[in-house]
């Protein structure tokens, strides 16, 4: 069974620091990896996707993928209170398949 | 780009009635759309995969006769909750592939 595991948190990070969110997945055939942000009472918002091993940077966000270790992470630099949300890691095995979501990590940025 | 809308954003209905929720891709065509349900403080649960021009694929445990899905065009999928009951009260969210999944804003359903 395909699984995506995340620490549920809450993860508390001081404002201005780097928040590090981690995720592991079970299916070695996974090809696409996503991070979504979900504010309370709202729908998920896609913030990063990564397909190849290594790092991908977009503004304050960096996604890191290590397929050998079946590990994907999200770094948020210069954390802001507005970054407080639940972050969902998601994995797609092939291009047309559904996405498998983790249960999410609650991030709390301390002002 | 990649904007997905849902209508209505919230709805209250009486037990035993049916409710239709629309999901539209506004600036792209989506051959595949997905319907999720999320109860308070719980994770997303995939209900079904909707493919344009064909029958939807339902996840295990989801009643296809209760949750009717129609994907008649490349920009519109609908979910109809038939004979709704209070336990169907939830946050229903659709997403569309482009090719990454982009979510609509969700529909909050309350059944009284």
PDB file of C-alpha atoms in Angstrom:
ATOM      1  CA  UNK A   1       0.000   0.000   0.000  1.00  0.00           C
ATOM      2  CA  UNK A   2       1.342   3.393  -0.991  1.00  0.00           C
ATOM      3  CA  UNK A   3       1.953   5.596   2.044  1.00  0.00           C
ATOM      4  CA  UNK A   4       3.195   9.075   2.749  1.00  0.00           C
ATOM      5  CA  UNK A   5       4.341   9.795   6.286  1.00  0.00           C
ATOM      6  CA  UNK A   6       4.668  13.151   8.017  1.00  0.00           C
ATOM      7  CA  UNK A   7       5.126  14.227  11.613  1.00  0.00           C
ATOM      8  CA  UNK A   8       1.797  15.756  12.645  1.00  0.00           C
ATOM      9  CA  UNK A   9       3.438  18.438  14.801  1.00  0.00           C
ATOM     10  CA  UNK A  10       2.790  21.081  15.826  1.00  0.00           C
ATOM     11  CA  UNK A  11       6.194  22.362  14.786  1.00  0.00           C
ATOM     12  CA  UNK A  12       6.918  25.683  16.451  1.00  0.00           C
ATOM     13  CA  UNK A  13       9.517  27.954  14.830  1.00  0.00           C
ATOM     14  CA  UNK A  14      10.479  31.513  15.815  1.00  0.00           C
ATOM     15  CA  UNK A  15       9.730  34.238  13.309  1.00  0.00           C
ATOM     16  CA  UNK A  16      12.658  34.780  10.975  1.00  0.00           C
ATOM     17  CA  UNK A  17      14.093  31.291  11.460  1.00  0.00           C
ATOM     18  CA  UNK A  18      14.135  28.391   8.989  1.00  0.00           C
ATOM     19  CA  UNK A  19      11.229  25.934   9.198  1.00  0.00           C
ATOM     20  CA  UNK A  20      12.081  22.388   8.076  1.00  0.00           C
ATOM     21  CA  UNK A  21       9.268  20.005   7.167  1.00  0.00           C
ATOM     22  CA  UNK A  22       9.943  16.375   6.351  1.00  0.00           C
ATOM     23  CA  UNK A  23       8.151  13.575   4.562  1.00  0.00           C
ATOM     24  CA  UNK A  24       8.881   9.960   3.652  1.00  0.00           C
ATOM     25  CA  UNK A  25       7.113   7.801   1.101  1.00  0.00           C
ATOM     26  CA  UNK A  26       6.871   4.060   0.629  1.00  0.00           C
ATOM     27  CA  UNK A  27       6.613   3.525  -3.140  1.00  0.00           C
ATOM     28  CA  UNK A  28      10.024   3.585  -4.878  1.00  0.00           C
ATOM     29  CA  UNK A  29       8.253   4.119  -8.193  1.00  0.00           C
ATOM     30  CA  UNK A  30       7.019   7.548  -7.128  1.00  0.00           C
ATOM     31  CA  UNK A  31       7.888  10.177  -9.700  1.00  0.00           C
ATOM     32  CA  UNK A  32       6.316  13.472  -8.666  1.00  0.00           C
ATOM     33  CA  UNK A  33       6.370  15.177  -5.293  1.00  0.00           C
ATOM     34  CA  UNK A  34       4.333  18.094  -4.049  1.00  0.00           C
ATOM     35  CA  UNK A  35       3.950  20.373  -1.067  1.00  0.00           C
ATOM     36  CA  UNK A  36       0.607  21.975  -0.351  1.00  0.00           C
ATOM     37  CA  UNK A  37      -0.221  24.573   2.276  1.00  0.00           C
ATOM     38  CA  UNK A  38      -3.637  24.493   3.921  1.00  0.00           C
ATOM     39  CA  UNK A  39      -4.910  27.222   6.191  1.00  0.00           C
ATOM     40  CA  UNK A  40      -7.604  26.298   8.679  1.00  0.00           C
ATOM     41  CA  UNK A  41     -10.992  26.126   6.973  1.00  0.00           C
ATOM     42  CA  UNK A  42      -9.513  26.580   3.500  1.00  0.00           C
ATOM     43  CA  UNK A  43      -8.598  24.261   0.652  1.00  0.00           C
ATOM     44  CA  UNK A  44      -5.003  23.181  -0.069  1.00  0.00           C
ATOM     45  CA  UNK A  45      -2.771  25.468  -2.130  1.00  0.00           C
ATOM     46  CA  UNK A  46       0.086  24.077  -4.225  1.00  0.00           C
ATOM     47  CA  UNK A  47       3.319  25.795  -3.221  1.00  0.00           C
ATOM     48  CA  UNK A  48       6.067  23.552  -4.594  1.00  0.00           C
ATOM     49  CA  UNK A  49       6.560  20.538  -6.809  1.00  0.00           C
ATOM     50  CA  UNK A  50       9.739  18.629  -7.573  1.00  0.00           C
ATOM     51  CA  UNK A  51      10.470  15.756  -9.927  1.00  0.00           C
ATOM     52  CA  UNK A  52      14.265  15.276  -9.804  1.00  0.00           C
ATOM     53  CA  UNK A  53      16.734  14.554  -7.047  1.00  0.00           C
ATOM     54  CA  UNK A  54      18.250  17.624  -5.452  1.00  0.00           C
ATOM     55  CA  UNK A  55      16.978  21.028  -4.471  1.00  0.00           C
ATOM     56  CA  UNK A  56      14.432  23.314  -6.057  1.00  0.00           C
ATOM     57  CA  UNK A  57      14.107  26.886  -4.842  1.00  0.00           C
ATOM     58  CA  UNK A  58      11.217  29.295  -5.250  1.00  0.00           C
ATOM     59  CA  UNK A  59      11.427  32.483  -3.224  1.00  0.00           C
ATOM     60  CA  UNK A  60      11.610  31.593   0.464  1.00  0.00           C
ATOM     61  CA  UNK A  61      10.740  27.952  -0.235  1.00  0.00           C
ATOM     62  CA  UNK A  62      13.166  25.136  -1.066  1.00  0.00           C
ATOM     63  CA  UNK A  63      12.031  21.607  -1.799  1.00  0.00           C
ATOM     64  CA  UNK A  64      14.580  18.821  -1.425  1.00  0.00           C
ATOM     65  CA  UNK A  65      14.215  15.342  -2.895  1.00  0.00           C
ATOM     66  CA  UNK A  66      16.269  12.230  -2.190  1.00  0.00           C
ATOM     67  CA  UNK A  67      14.811   9.281  -4.072  1.00  0.00           C
ATOM     68  CA  UNK A  68      17.381   6.814  -2.731  1.00  0.00           C
ATOM     69  CA  UNK A  69      16.232   7.581   0.814  1.00  0.00           C
ATOM     70  CA  UNK A  70      12.592   8.084  -0.258  1.00  0.00           C
ATOM     71  CA  UNK A  71      12.631  11.406   1.480  1.00  0.00           C
ATOM     72  CA  UNK A  72      11.314  14.831   0.530  1.00  0.00           C
ATOM     73  CA  UNK A  73      11.531  17.998   2.576  1.00  0.00           C
ATOM     74  CA  UNK A  74      10.422  21.613   2.485  1.00  0.00           C
ATOM     75  CA  UNK A  75      12.477  24.453   3.907  1.00  0.00           C
ATOM     76  CA  UNK A  76      10.903  27.836   4.583  1.00  0.00           C
ATOM     77  CA  UNK A  77      13.424  30.621   5.092  1.00  0.00           C
ATOM     78  CA  UNK A  78      12.718  33.811   7.044  1.00  0.00           C
ATOM     79  CA  UNK A  79       9.543  32.290   8.478  1.00  0.00           C
ATOM     80  CA  UNK A  80       6.620  34.656   8.873  1.00  0.00           C
ATOM     81  CA  UNK A  81       3.497  34.350  11.070  1.00  0.00           C
ATOM     82  CA  UNK A  82       1.514  34.046   7.816  1.00  0.00           C
ATOM     83  CA  UNK A  83       3.345  30.776   7.166  1.00  0.00           C
ATOM     84  CA  UNK A  84       1.474  29.209  10.089  1.00  0.00           C
ATOM     85  CA  UNK A  85      -0.619  26.488   8.454  1.00  0.00           C
ATOM     86  CA  UNK A  86      -0.765  22.752   7.829  1.00  0.00           C
ATOM     87  CA  UNK A  87       1.678  21.563   5.186  1.00  0.00           C
ATOM     88  CA  UNK A  88       0.689  18.510   3.178  1.00  0.00           C
ATOM     89  CA  UNK A  89       3.252  16.339   1.437  1.00  0.00           C
ATOM     90  CA  UNK A  90       1.892  14.526  -1.612  1.00  0.00           C
ATOM     91  CA  UNK A  91       3.277  11.929  -3.997  1.00  0.00           C
ATOM     92  CA  UNK A  92       2.209  10.769  -7.435  1.00  0.00           C
ATOM     93  CA  UNK A  93       3.458   7.423  -8.751  1.00  0.00           C
ATOM     94  CA  UNK A  94       2.931   8.156 -12.435  1.00  0.00           C
ATOM     95  CA  UNK A  95       1.774  11.104 -14.484  1.00  0.00           C
ATOM     96  CA  UNK A  96      -1.869  10.147 -14.667  1.00  0.00           C
ATOM     97  CA  UNK A  97      -2.324   8.617 -11.244  1.00  0.00           C
ATOM     98  CA  UNK A  98      -4.016  10.123  -8.248  1.00  0.00           C
ATOM     99  CA  UNK A  99      -2.007  11.858  -5.557  1.00  0.00           C
ATOM    100  CA  UNK A 100      -1.312  10.192  -2.231  1.00  0.00           C
ATOM    101  CA  UNK A 101      -1.372  12.734   0.585  1.00  0.00           C
ATOM    102  CA  UNK A 102       0.301  12.639   3.960  1.00  0.00           C
ATOM    103  CA  UNK A 103      -1.751  13.668   6.966  1.00  0.00           C
ATOM    104  CA  UNK A 104       0.065  16.980   7.189  1.00  0.00           C
ATOM    105  CA  UNK A 105       2.362  18.816   9.595  1.00  0.00           C
ATOM    106  CA  UNK A 106       0.999  21.763  11.546  1.00  0.00           C
ATOM    107  CA  UNK A 107       3.491  24.630  11.517  1.00  0.00           C
ATOM    108  CA  UNK A 108       3.270  27.459  14.025  1.00  0.00           C
ATOM    109  CA  UNK A 109       5.490  30.504  13.550  1.00  0.00           C
ATOM    110  CA  UNK A 110       6.036  32.273  16.846  1.00  0.00           C
ATOM    111  CA  UNK A 111       5.993  36.108  16.570  1.00  0.00           C
TER     112      UNK A 111
ATOM    113  CA  UNK B   1      -3.130  30.371 -14.401  1.00  0.00           C
ATOM    114  CA  UNK B   2      -4.527  27.044 -13.143  1.00  0.00           C
ATOM    115  CA  UNK B   3      -7.578  28.454 -11.407  1.00  0.00           C
ATOM    116  CA  UNK B   4     -10.295  26.112 -10.192  1.00  0.00           C
ATOM    117  CA  UNK B   5     -13.637  27.365  -8.936  1.00  0.00           C
ATOM    118  CA  UNK B   6     -16.411  25.689  -6.999  1.00  0.00           C
ATOM    119  CA  UNK B   7     -20.033  26.603  -6.560  1.00  0.00           C
ATOM    120  CA  UNK B   8     -21.612  27.044  -4.139  1.00  0.00           C
ATOM    121  CA  UNK B   9     -19.035  27.917  -1.484  1.00  0.00           C
ATOM    122  CA  UNK B  10     -21.431  26.840   1.220  1.00  0.00           C
ATOM    123  CA  UNK B  11     -24.860  25.222   1.307  1.00  0.00           C
ATOM    124  CA  UNK B  12     -27.348  24.214   3.950  1.00  0.00           C
ATOM    125  CA  UNK B  13     -29.928  21.600   3.060  1.00  0.00           C
ATOM    126  CA  UNK B  14     -32.505  19.483   4.801  1.00  0.00           C
ATOM    127  CA  UNK B  15     -32.048  15.789   5.435  1.00  0.00           C
ATOM    128  CA  UNK B  16     -33.300  13.697   2.519  1.00  0.00           C
ATOM    129  CA  UNK B  17     -32.713  16.303  -0.169  1.00  0.00           C
ATOM    130  CA  UNK B  18     -30.025  16.315  -2.856  1.00  0.00           C
ATOM    131  CA  UNK B  19     -27.287  18.870  -3.369  1.00  0.00           C
ATOM    132  CA  UNK B  20     -25.202  19.516  -6.491  1.00  0.00           C
ATOM    133  CA  UNK B  21     -21.711  20.986  -6.300  1.00  0.00           C
ATOM    134  CA  UNK B  22     -19.965  22.304  -9.413  1.00  0.00           C
ATOM    135  CA  UNK B  23     -16.219  22.313 -10.057  1.00  0.00           C
ATOM    136  CA  UNK B  24     -14.852  24.341 -12.971  1.00  0.00           C
ATOM    137  CA  UNK B  25     -11.376  24.809 -14.390  1.00  0.00           C
ATOM    138  CA  UNK B  26     -11.393  28.455 -15.454  1.00  0.00           C
ATOM    139  CA  UNK B  27      -8.268  28.869 -17.560  1.00  0.00           C
ATOM    140  CA  UNK B  28      -7.389  25.350 -18.659  1.00  0.00           C
ATOM    141  CA  UNK B  29      -8.996  22.117 -19.753  1.00  0.00           C
ATOM    142  CA  UNK B  30      -8.926  19.212 -17.351  1.00  0.00           C
ATOM    143  CA  UNK B  31      -9.513  15.668 -18.506  1.00  0.00           C
ATOM    144  CA  UNK B  32      -9.189  14.511 -14.913  1.00  0.00           C
ATOM    145  CA  UNK B  33     -10.714  16.031 -11.821  1.00  0.00           C
ATOM    146  CA  UNK B  34     -10.790  14.693  -8.286  1.00  0.00           C
ATOM    147  CA  UNK B  35     -13.311  14.991  -5.465  1.00  0.00           C
ATOM    148  CA  UNK B  36     -12.218  15.031  -1.832  1.00  0.00           C
ATOM    149  CA  UNK B  37     -13.977  15.283   1.491  1.00  0.00           C
ATOM    150  CA  UNK B  38     -12.479  16.649   4.685  1.00  0.00           C
ATOM    151  CA  UNK B  39     -14.014  16.474   8.139  1.00  0.00           C
ATOM    152  CA  UNK B  40     -12.915  18.990  10.806  1.00  0.00           C
ATOM    153  CA  UNK B  41      -9.334  18.496  11.969  1.00  0.00           C
ATOM    154  CA  UNK B  42      -8.939  15.452   9.739  1.00  0.00           C
ATOM    155  CA  UNK B  43      -6.925  14.839   6.610  1.00  0.00           C
ATOM    156  CA  UNK B  44      -8.161  14.952   3.030  1.00  0.00           C
ATOM    157  CA  UNK B  45      -9.986  11.877   1.858  1.00  0.00           C
ATOM    158  CA  UNK B  46     -10.155  11.140  -1.851  1.00  0.00           C
ATOM    159  CA  UNK B  47     -13.679  10.159  -2.832  1.00  0.00           C
ATOM    160  CA  UNK B  48     -13.414   9.650  -6.571  1.00  0.00           C
ATOM    161  CA  UNK B  49     -11.539  10.388  -9.758  1.00  0.00           C
ATOM    162  CA  UNK B  50     -13.626  12.014 -12.466  1.00  0.00           C
ATOM    163  CA  UNK B  51     -12.639  11.530 -16.107  1.00  0.00           C
ATOM    164  CA  UNK B  52     -14.215  13.561 -18.892  1.00  0.00           C
ATOM    165  CA  UNK B  53     -16.556  11.450 -20.970  1.00  0.00           C
ATOM    166  CA  UNK B  54     -16.347   8.322 -18.842  1.00  0.00           C
ATOM    167  CA  UNK B  55     -17.562   6.954 -15.551  1.00  0.00           C
ATOM    168  CA  UNK B  56     -15.931   8.118 -12.364  1.00  0.00           C
ATOM    169  CA  UNK B  57     -13.672   5.811 -10.374  1.00  0.00           C
ATOM    170  CA  UNK B  58     -14.709   5.676  -6.737  1.00  0.00           C
ATOM    171  CA  UNK B  59     -12.457   4.929  -3.782  1.00  0.00           C
ATOM    172  CA  UNK B  60     -13.205   1.961  -1.598  1.00  0.00           C
ATOM    173  CA  UNK B  61     -16.046   2.662   0.821  1.00  0.00           C
ATOM    174  CA  UNK B  62     -17.521   5.555  -1.153  1.00  0.00           C
ATOM    175  CA  UNK B  63     -21.081   4.861  -2.309  1.00  0.00           C
ATOM    176  CA  UNK B  64     -21.304   5.643  -6.016  1.00  0.00           C
ATOM    177  CA  UNK B  65     -25.115   5.739  -5.932  1.00  0.00           C
ATOM    178  CA  UNK B  66     -25.056   8.336  -3.184  1.00  0.00           C
ATOM    179  CA  UNK B  67     -22.296  10.541  -4.564  1.00  0.00           C
ATOM    180  CA  UNK B  68     -23.062  10.993  -8.244  1.00  0.00           C
ATOM    181  CA  UNK B  69     -20.259  12.418 -10.350  1.00  0.00           C
ATOM    182  CA  UNK B  70     -20.626  13.789 -13.850  1.00  0.00           C
ATOM    183  CA  UNK B  71     -17.750  15.132 -15.963  1.00  0.00           C
ATOM    184  CA  UNK B  72     -19.529  16.163 -19.123  1.00  0.00           C
ATOM    185  CA  UNK B  73     -16.984  18.684 -20.403  1.00  0.00           C
ATOM    186  CA  UNK B  74     -13.282  19.444 -20.116  1.00  0.00           C
ATOM    187  CA  UNK B  75     -13.968  22.324 -17.740  1.00  0.00           C
ATOM    188  CA  UNK B  76     -16.822  21.078 -15.553  1.00  0.00           C
ATOM    189  CA  UNK B  77     -17.345  18.237 -13.117  1.00  0.00           C
ATOM    190  CA  UNK B  78     -20.299  17.978 -10.762  1.00  0.00           C
ATOM    191  CA  UNK B  79     -20.821  16.080  -7.528  1.00  0.00           C
ATOM    192  CA  UNK B  80     -24.375  15.412  -6.418  1.00  0.00           C
ATOM    193  CA  UNK B  81     -24.951  14.261  -2.867  1.00  0.00           C
ATOM    194  CA  UNK B  82     -28.234  12.380  -3.010  1.00  0.00           C
ATOM    195  CA  UNK B  83     -30.564  11.889  -0.059  1.00  0.00           C
ATOM    196  CA  UNK B  84     -28.201  13.825   2.160  1.00  0.00           C
ATOM    197  CA  UNK B  85     -28.000  13.069   5.872  1.00  0.00           C
ATOM    198  CA  UNK B  86     -26.365  14.988   8.734  1.00  0.00           C
ATOM    199  CA  UNK B  87     -23.339  12.671   8.598  1.00  0.00           C
ATOM    200  CA  UNK B  88     -22.697  13.919   5.049  1.00  0.00           C
ATOM    201  CA  UNK B  89     -21.993  17.385   6.458  1.00  0.00           C
ATOM    202  CA  UNK B  90     -18.398  18.084   5.498  1.00  0.00           C
ATOM    203  CA  UNK B  91     -16.033  20.215   3.436  1.00  0.00           C
ATOM    204  CA  UNK B  92     -16.054  18.994  -0.174  1.00  0.00           C
ATOM    205  CA  UNK B  93     -13.111  20.002  -2.320  1.00  0.00           C
ATOM    206  CA  UNK B  94     -12.405  19.342  -5.981  1.00  0.00           C
ATOM    207  CA  UNK B  95      -9.109  19.492  -7.803  1.00  0.00           C
ATOM    208  CA  UNK B  96      -8.102  19.451 -11.449  1.00  0.00           C
ATOM    209  CA  UNK B  97      -4.919  18.224 -13.105  1.00  0.00           C
ATOM    210  CA  UNK B  98      -2.809  20.709 -15.089  1.00  0.00           C
ATOM    211  CA  UNK B  99      -0.808  18.433 -14.851  1.00  0.00           C
ATOM    212  CA  UNK B 100      -0.186  19.103 -11.155  1.00  0.00           C
ATOM    213  CA  UNK B 101      -3.339  19.097  -9.039  1.00  0.00           C
ATOM    214  CA  UNK B 102      -4.863  22.491  -8.312  1.00  0.00           C
ATOM    215  CA  UNK B 103      -7.660  22.711  -5.782  1.00  0.00           C
ATOM    216  CA  UNK B 104     -10.895  24.641  -5.828  1.00  0.00           C
ATOM    217  CA  UNK B 105     -11.838  26.717  -2.773  1.00  0.00           C
ATOM    218  CA  UNK B 106     -14.153  24.030  -1.411  1.00  0.00           C
ATOM    219  CA  UNK B 107     -17.852  23.753  -0.588  1.00  0.00           C
ATOM    220  CA  UNK B 108     -19.014  23.535   2.992  1.00  0.00           C
ATOM    221  CA  UNK B 109     -22.119  21.373   3.205  1.00  0.00           C
ATOM    222  CA  UNK B 110     -24.353  21.354   6.272  1.00  0.00           C
ATOM    223  CA  UNK B 111     -27.256  18.926   6.372  1.00  0.00           C
ATOM    224  CA  UNK B 112     -29.891  19.694   9.004  1.00  0.00           C
TER     225      UNK B 112
END
